[in-house]
Short mmCIF file of C-alpha atoms in Angstrom, two decimals:
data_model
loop_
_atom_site.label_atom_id
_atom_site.label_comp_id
_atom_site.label_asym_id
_atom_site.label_seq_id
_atom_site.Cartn_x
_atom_site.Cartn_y
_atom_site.Cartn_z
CA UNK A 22 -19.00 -20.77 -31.27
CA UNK A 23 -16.35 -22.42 -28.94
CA UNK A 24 -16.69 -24.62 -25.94
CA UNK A 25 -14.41 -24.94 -22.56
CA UNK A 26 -15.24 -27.56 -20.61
CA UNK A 27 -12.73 -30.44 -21.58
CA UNK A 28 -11.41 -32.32 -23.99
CA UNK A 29 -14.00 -34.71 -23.82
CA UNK A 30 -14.22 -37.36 -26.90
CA UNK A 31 -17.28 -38.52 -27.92
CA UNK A 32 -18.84 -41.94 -27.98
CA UNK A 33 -21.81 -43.15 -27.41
CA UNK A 34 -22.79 -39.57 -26.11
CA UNK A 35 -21.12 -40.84 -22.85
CA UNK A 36 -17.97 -38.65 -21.91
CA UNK A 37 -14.60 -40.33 -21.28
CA UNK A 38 -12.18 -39.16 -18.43
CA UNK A 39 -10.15 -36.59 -19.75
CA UNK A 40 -6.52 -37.41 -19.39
CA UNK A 41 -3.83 -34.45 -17.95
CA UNK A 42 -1.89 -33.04 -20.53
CA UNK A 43 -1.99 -30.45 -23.03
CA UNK A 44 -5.59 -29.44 -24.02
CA UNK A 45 -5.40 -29.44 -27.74
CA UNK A 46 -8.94 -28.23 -27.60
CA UNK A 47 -8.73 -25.88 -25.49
CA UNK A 48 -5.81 -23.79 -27.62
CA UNK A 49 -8.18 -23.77 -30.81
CA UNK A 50 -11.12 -22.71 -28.75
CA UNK A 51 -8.99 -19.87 -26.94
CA UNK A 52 -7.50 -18.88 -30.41
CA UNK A 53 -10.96 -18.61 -31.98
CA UNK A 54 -11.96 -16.39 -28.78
CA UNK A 55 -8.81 -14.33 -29.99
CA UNK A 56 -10.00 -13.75 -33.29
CA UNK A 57 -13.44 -13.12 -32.51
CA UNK A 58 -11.85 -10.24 -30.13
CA UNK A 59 -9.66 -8.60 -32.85
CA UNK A 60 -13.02 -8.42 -34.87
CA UNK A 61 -14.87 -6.62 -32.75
CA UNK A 62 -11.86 -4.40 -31.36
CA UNK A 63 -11.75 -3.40 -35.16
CA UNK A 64 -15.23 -1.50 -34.45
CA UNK A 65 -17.48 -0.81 -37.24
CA UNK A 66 -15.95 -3.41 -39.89
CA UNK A 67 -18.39 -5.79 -41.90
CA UNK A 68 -17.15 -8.40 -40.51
CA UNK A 69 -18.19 -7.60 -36.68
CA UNK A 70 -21.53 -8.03 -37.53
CA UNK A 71 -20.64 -11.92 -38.36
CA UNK A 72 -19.02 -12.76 -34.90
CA UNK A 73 -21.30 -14.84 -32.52
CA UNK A 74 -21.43 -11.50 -30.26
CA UNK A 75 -24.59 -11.37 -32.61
CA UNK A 76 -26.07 -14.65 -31.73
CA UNK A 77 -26.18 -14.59 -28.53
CA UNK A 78 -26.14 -13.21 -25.09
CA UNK A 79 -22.23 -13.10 -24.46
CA UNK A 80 -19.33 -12.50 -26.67
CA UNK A 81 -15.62 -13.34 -26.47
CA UNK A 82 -14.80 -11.87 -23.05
CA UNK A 83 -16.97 -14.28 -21.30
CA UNK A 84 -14.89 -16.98 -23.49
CA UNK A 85 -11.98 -15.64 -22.74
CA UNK A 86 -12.56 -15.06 -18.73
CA UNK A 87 -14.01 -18.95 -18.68
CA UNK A 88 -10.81 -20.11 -20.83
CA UNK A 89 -8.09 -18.25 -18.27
CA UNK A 90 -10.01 -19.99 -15.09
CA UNK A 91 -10.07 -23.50 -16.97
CA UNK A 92 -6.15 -23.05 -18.32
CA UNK A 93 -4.76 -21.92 -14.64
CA UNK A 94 -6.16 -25.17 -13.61
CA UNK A 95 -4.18 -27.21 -16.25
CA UNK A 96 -1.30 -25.21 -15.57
CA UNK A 97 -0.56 -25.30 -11.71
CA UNK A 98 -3.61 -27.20 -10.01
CA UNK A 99 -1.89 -30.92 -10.24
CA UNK A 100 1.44 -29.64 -8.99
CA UNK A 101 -0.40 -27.92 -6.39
CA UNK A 102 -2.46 -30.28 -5.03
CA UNK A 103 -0.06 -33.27 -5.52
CA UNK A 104 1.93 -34.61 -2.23
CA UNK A 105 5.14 -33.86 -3.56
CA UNK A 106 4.21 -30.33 -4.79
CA UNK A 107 5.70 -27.63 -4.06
CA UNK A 108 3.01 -25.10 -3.41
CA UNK A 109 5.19 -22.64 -2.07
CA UNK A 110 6.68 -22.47 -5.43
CA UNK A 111 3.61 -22.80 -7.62
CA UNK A 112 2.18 -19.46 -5.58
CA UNK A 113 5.50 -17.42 -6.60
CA UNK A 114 5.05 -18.54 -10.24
CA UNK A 115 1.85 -17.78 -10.14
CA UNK A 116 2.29 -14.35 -9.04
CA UNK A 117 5.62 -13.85 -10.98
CA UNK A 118 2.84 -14.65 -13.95
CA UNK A 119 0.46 -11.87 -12.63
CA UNK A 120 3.53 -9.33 -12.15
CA UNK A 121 3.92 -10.00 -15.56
CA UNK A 122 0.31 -9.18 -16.84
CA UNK A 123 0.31 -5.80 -14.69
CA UNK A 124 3.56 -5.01 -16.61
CA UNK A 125 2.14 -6.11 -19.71
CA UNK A 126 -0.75 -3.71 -19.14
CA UNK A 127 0.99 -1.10 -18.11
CA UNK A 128 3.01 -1.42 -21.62
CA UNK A 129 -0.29 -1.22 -23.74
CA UNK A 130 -1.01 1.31 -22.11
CA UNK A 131 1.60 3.15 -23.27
CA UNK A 132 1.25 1.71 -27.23
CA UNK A 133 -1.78 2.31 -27.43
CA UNK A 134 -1.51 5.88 -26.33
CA UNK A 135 1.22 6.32 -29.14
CA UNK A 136 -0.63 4.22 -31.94
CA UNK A 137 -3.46 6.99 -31.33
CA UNK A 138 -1.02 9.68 -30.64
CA UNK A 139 0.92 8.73 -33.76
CA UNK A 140 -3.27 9.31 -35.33
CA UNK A 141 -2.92 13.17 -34.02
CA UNK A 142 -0.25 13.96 -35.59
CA UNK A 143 -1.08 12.39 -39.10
CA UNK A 144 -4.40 14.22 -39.08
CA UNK A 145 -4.17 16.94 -36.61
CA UNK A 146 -7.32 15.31 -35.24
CA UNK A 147 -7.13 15.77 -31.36
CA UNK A 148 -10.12 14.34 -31.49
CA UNK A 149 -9.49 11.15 -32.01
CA UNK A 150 -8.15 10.98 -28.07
CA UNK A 151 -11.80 10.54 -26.93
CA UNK A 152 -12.35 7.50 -29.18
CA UNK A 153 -10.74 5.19 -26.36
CA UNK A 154 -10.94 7.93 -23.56
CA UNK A 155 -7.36 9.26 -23.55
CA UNK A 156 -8.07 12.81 -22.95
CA UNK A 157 -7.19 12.32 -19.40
CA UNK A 158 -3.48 11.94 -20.54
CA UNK A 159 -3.91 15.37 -22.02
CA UNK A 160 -5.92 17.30 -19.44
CA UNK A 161 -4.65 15.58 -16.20
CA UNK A 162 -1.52 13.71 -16.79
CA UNK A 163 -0.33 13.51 -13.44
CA UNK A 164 -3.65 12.16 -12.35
CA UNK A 165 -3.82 9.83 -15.30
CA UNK A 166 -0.39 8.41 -15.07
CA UNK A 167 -0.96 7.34 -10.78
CA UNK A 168 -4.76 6.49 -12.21
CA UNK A 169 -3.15 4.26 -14.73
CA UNK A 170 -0.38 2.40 -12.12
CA UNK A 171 -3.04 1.84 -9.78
CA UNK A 172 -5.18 0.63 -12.56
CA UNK A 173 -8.25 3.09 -11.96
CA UNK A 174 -7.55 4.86 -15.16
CA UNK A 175 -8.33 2.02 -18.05
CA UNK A 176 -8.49 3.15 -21.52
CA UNK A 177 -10.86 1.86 -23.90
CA UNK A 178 -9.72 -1.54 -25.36
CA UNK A 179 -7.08 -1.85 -22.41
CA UNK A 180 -10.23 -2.48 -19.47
CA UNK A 181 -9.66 -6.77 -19.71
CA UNK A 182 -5.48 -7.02 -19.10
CA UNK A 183 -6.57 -5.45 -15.56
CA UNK A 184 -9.75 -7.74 -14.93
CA UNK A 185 -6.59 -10.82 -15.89
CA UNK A 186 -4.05 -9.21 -13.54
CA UNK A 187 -6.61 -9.47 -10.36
CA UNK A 188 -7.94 -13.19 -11.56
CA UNK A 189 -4.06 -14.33 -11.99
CA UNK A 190 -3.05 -12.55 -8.88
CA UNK A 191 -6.24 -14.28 -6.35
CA UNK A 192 -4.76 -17.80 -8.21
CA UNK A 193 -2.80 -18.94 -5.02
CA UNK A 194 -6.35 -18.80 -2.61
CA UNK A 195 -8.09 -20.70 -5.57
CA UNK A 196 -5.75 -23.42 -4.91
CA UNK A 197 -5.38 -23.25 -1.91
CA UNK A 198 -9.46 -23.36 -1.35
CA UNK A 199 -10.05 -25.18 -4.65
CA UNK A 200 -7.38 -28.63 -2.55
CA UNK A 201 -9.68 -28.52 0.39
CA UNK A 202 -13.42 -28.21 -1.60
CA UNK A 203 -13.88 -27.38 -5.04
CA UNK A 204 -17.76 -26.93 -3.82
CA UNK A 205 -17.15 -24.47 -0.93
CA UNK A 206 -14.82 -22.48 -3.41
CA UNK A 207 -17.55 -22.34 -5.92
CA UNK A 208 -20.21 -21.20 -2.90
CA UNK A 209 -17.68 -18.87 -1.85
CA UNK A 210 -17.09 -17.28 -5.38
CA UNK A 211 -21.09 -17.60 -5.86
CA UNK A 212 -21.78 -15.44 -2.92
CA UNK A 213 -19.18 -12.42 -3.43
CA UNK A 214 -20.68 -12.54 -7.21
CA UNK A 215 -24.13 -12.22 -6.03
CA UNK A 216 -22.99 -9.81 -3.43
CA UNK A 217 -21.37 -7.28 -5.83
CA UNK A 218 -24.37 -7.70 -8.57
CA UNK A 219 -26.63 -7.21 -5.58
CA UNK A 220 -25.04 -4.15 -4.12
CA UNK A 221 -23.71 -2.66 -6.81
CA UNK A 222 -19.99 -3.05 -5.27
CA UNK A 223 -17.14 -2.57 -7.89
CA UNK A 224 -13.69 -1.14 -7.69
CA UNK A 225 -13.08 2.47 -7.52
CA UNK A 226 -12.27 4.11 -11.06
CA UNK A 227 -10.63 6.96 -12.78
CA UNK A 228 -11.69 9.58 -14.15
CA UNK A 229 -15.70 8.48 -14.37
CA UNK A 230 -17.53 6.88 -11.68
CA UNK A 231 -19.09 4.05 -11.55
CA UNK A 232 -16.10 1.71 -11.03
CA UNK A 233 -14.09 -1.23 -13.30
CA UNK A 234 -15.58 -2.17 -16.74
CA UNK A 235 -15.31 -5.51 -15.78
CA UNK A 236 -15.54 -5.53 -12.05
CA UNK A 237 -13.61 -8.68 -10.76
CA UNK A 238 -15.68 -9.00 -8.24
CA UNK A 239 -18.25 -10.11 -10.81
CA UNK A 240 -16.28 -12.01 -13.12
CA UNK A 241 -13.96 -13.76 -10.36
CA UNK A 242 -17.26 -15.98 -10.37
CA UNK A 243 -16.81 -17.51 -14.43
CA UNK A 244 -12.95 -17.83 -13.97
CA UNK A 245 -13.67 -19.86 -10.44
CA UNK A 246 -16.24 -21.86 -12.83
CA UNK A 247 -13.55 -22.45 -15.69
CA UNK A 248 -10.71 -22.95 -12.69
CA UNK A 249 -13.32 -25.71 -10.94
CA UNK A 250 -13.97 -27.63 -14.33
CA UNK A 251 -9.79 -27.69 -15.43
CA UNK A 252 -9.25 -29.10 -11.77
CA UNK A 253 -11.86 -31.77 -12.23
CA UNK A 254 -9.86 -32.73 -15.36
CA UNK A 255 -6.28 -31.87 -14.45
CA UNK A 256 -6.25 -33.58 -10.57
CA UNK A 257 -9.37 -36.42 -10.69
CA UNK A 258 -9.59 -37.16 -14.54
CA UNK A 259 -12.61 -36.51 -15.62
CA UNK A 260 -14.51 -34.21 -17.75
CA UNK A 261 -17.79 -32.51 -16.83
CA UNK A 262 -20.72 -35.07 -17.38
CA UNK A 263 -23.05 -35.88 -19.99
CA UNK A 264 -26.89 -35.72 -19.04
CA UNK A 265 -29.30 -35.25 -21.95
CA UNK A 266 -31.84 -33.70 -20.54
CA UNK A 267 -29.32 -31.14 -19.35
CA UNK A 268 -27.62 -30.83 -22.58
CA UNK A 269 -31.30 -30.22 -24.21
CA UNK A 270 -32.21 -27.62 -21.47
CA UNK A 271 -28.69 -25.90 -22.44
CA UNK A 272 -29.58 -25.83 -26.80
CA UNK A 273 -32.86 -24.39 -26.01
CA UNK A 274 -31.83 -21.70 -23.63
CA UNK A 275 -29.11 -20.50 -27.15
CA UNK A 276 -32.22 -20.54 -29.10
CA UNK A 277 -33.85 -18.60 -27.15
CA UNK A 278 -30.90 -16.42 -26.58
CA UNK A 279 -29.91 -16.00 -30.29
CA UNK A 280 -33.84 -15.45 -31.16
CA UNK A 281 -33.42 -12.25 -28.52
CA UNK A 282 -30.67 -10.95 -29.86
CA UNK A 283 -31.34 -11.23 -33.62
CA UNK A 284 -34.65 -10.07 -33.08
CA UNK A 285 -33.84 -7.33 -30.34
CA UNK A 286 -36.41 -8.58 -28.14
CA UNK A 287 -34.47 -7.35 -24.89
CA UNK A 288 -37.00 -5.63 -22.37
CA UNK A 289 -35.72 -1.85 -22.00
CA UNK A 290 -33.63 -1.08 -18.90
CA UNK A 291 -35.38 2.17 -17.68
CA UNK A 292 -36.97 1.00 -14.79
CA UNK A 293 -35.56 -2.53 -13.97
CA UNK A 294 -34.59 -3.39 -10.61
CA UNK A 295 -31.21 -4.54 -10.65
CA UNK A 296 -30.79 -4.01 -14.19
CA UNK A 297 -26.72 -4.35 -14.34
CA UNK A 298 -27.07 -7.74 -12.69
CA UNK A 299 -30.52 -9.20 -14.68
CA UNK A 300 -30.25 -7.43 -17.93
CA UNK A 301 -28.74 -8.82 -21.19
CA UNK A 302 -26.23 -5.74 -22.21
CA UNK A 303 -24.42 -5.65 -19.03
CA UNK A 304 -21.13 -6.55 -18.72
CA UNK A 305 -19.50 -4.58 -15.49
CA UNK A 306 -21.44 -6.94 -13.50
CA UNK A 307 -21.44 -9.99 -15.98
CA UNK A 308 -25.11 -9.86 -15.85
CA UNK A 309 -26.92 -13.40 -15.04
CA UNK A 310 -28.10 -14.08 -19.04
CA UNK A 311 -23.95 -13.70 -20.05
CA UNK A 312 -23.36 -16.08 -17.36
CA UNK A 313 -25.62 -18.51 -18.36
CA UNK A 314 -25.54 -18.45 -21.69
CA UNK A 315 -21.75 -18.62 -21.77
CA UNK A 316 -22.11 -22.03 -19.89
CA UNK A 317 -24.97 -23.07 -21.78
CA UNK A 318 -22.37 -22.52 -25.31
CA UNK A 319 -19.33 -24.69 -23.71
CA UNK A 320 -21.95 -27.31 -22.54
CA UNK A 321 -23.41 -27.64 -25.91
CA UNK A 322 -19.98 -27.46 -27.71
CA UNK A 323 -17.93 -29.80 -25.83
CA UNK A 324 -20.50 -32.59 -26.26
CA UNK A 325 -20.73 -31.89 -30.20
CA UNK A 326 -18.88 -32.55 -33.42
CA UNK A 327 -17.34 -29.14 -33.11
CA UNK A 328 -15.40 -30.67 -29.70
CA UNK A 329 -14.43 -33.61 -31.55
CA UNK A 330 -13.05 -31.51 -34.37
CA UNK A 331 -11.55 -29.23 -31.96
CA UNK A 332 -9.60 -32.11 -30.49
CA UNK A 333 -8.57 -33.60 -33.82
CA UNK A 334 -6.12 -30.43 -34.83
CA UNK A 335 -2.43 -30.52 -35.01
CA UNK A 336 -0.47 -28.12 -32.68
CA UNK A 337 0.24 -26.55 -35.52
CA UNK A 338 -3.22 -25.44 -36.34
CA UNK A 339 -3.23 -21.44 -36.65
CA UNK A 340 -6.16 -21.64 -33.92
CA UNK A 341 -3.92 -24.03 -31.46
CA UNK A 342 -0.91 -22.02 -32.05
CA UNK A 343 -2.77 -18.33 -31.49
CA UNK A 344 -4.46 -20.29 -28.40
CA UNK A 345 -1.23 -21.54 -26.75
CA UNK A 346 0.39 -17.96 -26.57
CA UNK A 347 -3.07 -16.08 -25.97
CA UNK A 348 -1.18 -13.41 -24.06
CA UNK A 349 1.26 -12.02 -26.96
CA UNK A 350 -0.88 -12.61 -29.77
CA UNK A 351 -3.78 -11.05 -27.73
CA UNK A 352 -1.15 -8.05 -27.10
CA UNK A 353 -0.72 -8.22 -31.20
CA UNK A 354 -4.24 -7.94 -32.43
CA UNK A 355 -4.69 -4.89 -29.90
CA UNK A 356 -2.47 -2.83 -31.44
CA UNK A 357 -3.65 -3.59 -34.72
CA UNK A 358 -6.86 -3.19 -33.90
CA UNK A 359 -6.15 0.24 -32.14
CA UNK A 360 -4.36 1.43 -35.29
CA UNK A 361 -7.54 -0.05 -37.59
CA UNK A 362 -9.79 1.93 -35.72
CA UNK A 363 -7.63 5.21 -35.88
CA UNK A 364 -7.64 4.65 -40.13
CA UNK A 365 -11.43 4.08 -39.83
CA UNK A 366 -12.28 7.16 -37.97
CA UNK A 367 -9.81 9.15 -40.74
CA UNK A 368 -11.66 8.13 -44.09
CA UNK A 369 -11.15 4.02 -44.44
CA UNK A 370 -15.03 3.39 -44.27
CA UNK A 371 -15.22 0.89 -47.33
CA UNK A 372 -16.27 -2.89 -46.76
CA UNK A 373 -13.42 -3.70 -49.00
CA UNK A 374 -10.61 -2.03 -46.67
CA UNK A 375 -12.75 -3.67 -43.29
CA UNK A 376 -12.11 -7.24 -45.27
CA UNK A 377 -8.58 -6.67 -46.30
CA UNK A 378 -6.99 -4.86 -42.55
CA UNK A 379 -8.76 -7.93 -40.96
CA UNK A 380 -7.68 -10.55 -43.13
CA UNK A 381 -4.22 -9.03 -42.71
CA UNK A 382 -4.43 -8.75 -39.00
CA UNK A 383 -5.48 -12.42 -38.55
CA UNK A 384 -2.80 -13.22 -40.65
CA UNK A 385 0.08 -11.22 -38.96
CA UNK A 386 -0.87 -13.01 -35.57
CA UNK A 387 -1.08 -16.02 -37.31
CA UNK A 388 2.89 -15.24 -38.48
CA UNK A 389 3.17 -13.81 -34.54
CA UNK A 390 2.04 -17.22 -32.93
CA UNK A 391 4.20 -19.53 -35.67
CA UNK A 392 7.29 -18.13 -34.66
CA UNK A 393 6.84 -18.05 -30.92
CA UNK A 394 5.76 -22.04 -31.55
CA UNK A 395 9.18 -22.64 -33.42
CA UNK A 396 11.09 -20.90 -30.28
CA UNK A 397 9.14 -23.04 -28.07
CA UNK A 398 9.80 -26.06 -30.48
CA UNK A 399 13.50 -25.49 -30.91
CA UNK A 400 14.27 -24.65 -26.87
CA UNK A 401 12.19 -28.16 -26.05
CA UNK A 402 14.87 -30.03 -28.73
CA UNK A 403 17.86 -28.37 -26.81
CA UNK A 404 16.81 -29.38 -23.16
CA UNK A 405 14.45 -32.51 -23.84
CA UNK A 406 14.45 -33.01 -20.28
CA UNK A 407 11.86 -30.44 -20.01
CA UNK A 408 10.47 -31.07 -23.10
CA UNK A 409 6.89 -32.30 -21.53
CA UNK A 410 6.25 -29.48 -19.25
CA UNK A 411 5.97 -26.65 -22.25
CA UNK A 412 3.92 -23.89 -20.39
CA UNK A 413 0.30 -24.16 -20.55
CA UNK A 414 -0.32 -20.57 -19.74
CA UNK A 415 -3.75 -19.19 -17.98
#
């Protein structure tokens, strides 16, 4: 399970104000989120049925949406909102980051096209092109390639770098509502989520209908929630509070949530009003359970042992150090996930290869995330003077 909130140590059960700086935390919890993506991108190994995707109402995308919000907040919200920021500046590196993701995507794109491309050829399996919905590069290319720029046309696996793109790229009116009112940004990002759930409004898609996979007008609402809590420790201090009764209110709502799921207790969606915005297995419009109970998990965690042993890790721990570089090592496990899947849909359908491709995988981002720490390590020791502001990236 993994938390969000803050870096809050415990004492008492009272919370004490968070202090700015690097969120030691925050890297573990984003690298376990990692890890309990490359799982279940590896679709079909033993293992998948282990992650807390099981337990649960949401899985690691909520964790990873609510992470991204909470990091951008850490990463340009004190700078921003200080009087000697430069906000000017903090909006271009902001969206020089979110040029950056679109690239990025655009890139996988392409690798993962050849990964299951390079599939084809072993086998002679066309086939395998439906698997994450690459036909269209095949029947339509033209179509697919403008589909793909303007980021209608997502492939299977490759549907979460676009949701990160839009979230990075609306950054600059976060901070720029988030200086004036943290509250009427979270009303404002309340009522477009409603809105969209409401109405059914998502962004056009390619070549099915029925718009994004996650629609960002949905999920803007959990990264404004993780963007609101990292300001409330970044700029004023202070970690989310500690009530009791609340923290109670949160356990039983996982119980209940983990007693659904494990049980398959979920009411059937023929029929439900509004079922993409009330039901549990919705995701395009981050249904209200996955909202809640992703809140209700970093509520419970940050205000347990788990938090405390979060916060106790080197930054060499292989969670912290997969964490701090989320987008690379994310990148990483994609494409070995990709190419796990095409070996499992050619013959590899043994628990014992499932164990061994993703203990290896873990491993080689582990290795991935090392070595981009020791380039981080050994610029800081060449120009010291910048030693303390080592990118904490959304």
């Amino acid at each position: 399970m993994a938390p969000t909130v803050s870096p809050t140590a415990l004492a008492g059960g009272v919370a004490r104000p968070a202090p700015p700086g690097r969120d030691t935390a925050l890297d573990v919890w984003r690298g376990f989120a990692l890890v309990s993506i490359f799982i279940n991108h590896v679709s079909g190994n033993v293992l998948e049925d282990w992650t807390h995707k099981n337990f649960g109402f949401s899985d690691a995308a909520e964790l990873f949406v609510l992470f991204a919000g909470y990091a951008a907040a850490c990463a340009y919200s004190r700078r921003y909102n200080s009087d000697e920021g430069d906000r000017f500046n903090v909006s271009l590196r902001v969206m020089s980051r979110a040029a950056g993701l679109y690239t990025t995507h655009l890139a996988m794109v392409v690798l993962g096209g050849a990964v299951f491309a390079w599939a084809v050829l072993r086998t002679g399996d066309a086939g395998l092109f439906n698997v994450v919905a690459l036909e269209p590069l095949l029947l339509d290319p033209l179509q697919a390639l403008v589909s793909a720029v303007t980021l209608r046309y997502q492939p299977g696996y490759l549907n979460i770098l676009p949701l990160y793109f839009v979230l990075i790229a609306i950054l600059p009116l976060l901070l720029w509502i988030g200086r004036r009112s943290l509250s009427a940004l979270l009303m404002i990002s309340a009522m477009i989520y409603a809105l969209a759930g409401l109405e059914r409004i998502n962004l056009p898609s390619y070549p099915m209908e029925g718009g994004w996979f996650f629609n960002p007008l949905s999920w803007q609402f959990l990264f404004t929630i993780g963007f609101a809590l990292g300001c409330r420790r970044e700029v004023m201090g202070a970690a989310m509070p500690y009530h009791r009764p609340a923290w109670m209110l949160a356990l039983g709502f996982l119980i209940f949530s983990m007693v659904i799921t494990c049980f398959h207790l979920a009411p059937e969606a023929e029929g439900v009003i509004l079922r993409d915005f009330l039901l549990v297995p919705e995701k395009q419009y981050l249904s209200i359970p996955r909202l809640v109970h992703v809140l209700a998990l970093a509520y419970v965690v940050a205000y347990s042992p788990l938090q405390a042993w979060a916060l106790t890790r080197p930054l060499t721990h292989p969670l912290a150090m997969m964490g701090r570089h989320s987008l690379p090592i994310f990148c990483t496990g994609l494409v070995i996930s990709m190419t796990g899947v095409t070996l499992k849909q050619t013959g590899h359908e043994s628990a014992g290869f499932d164990i061994v491709y993703v203990t290896m995988g873990i491993s080689v981002q582990i290795l991935a995330a090392w070595l981009l720490t020791l380039a981080e390590t050994r610029r800081s020791s060449r120009a010291p003077a910048i030693a303390g502001t080592a990118a904490l990236r959304p």
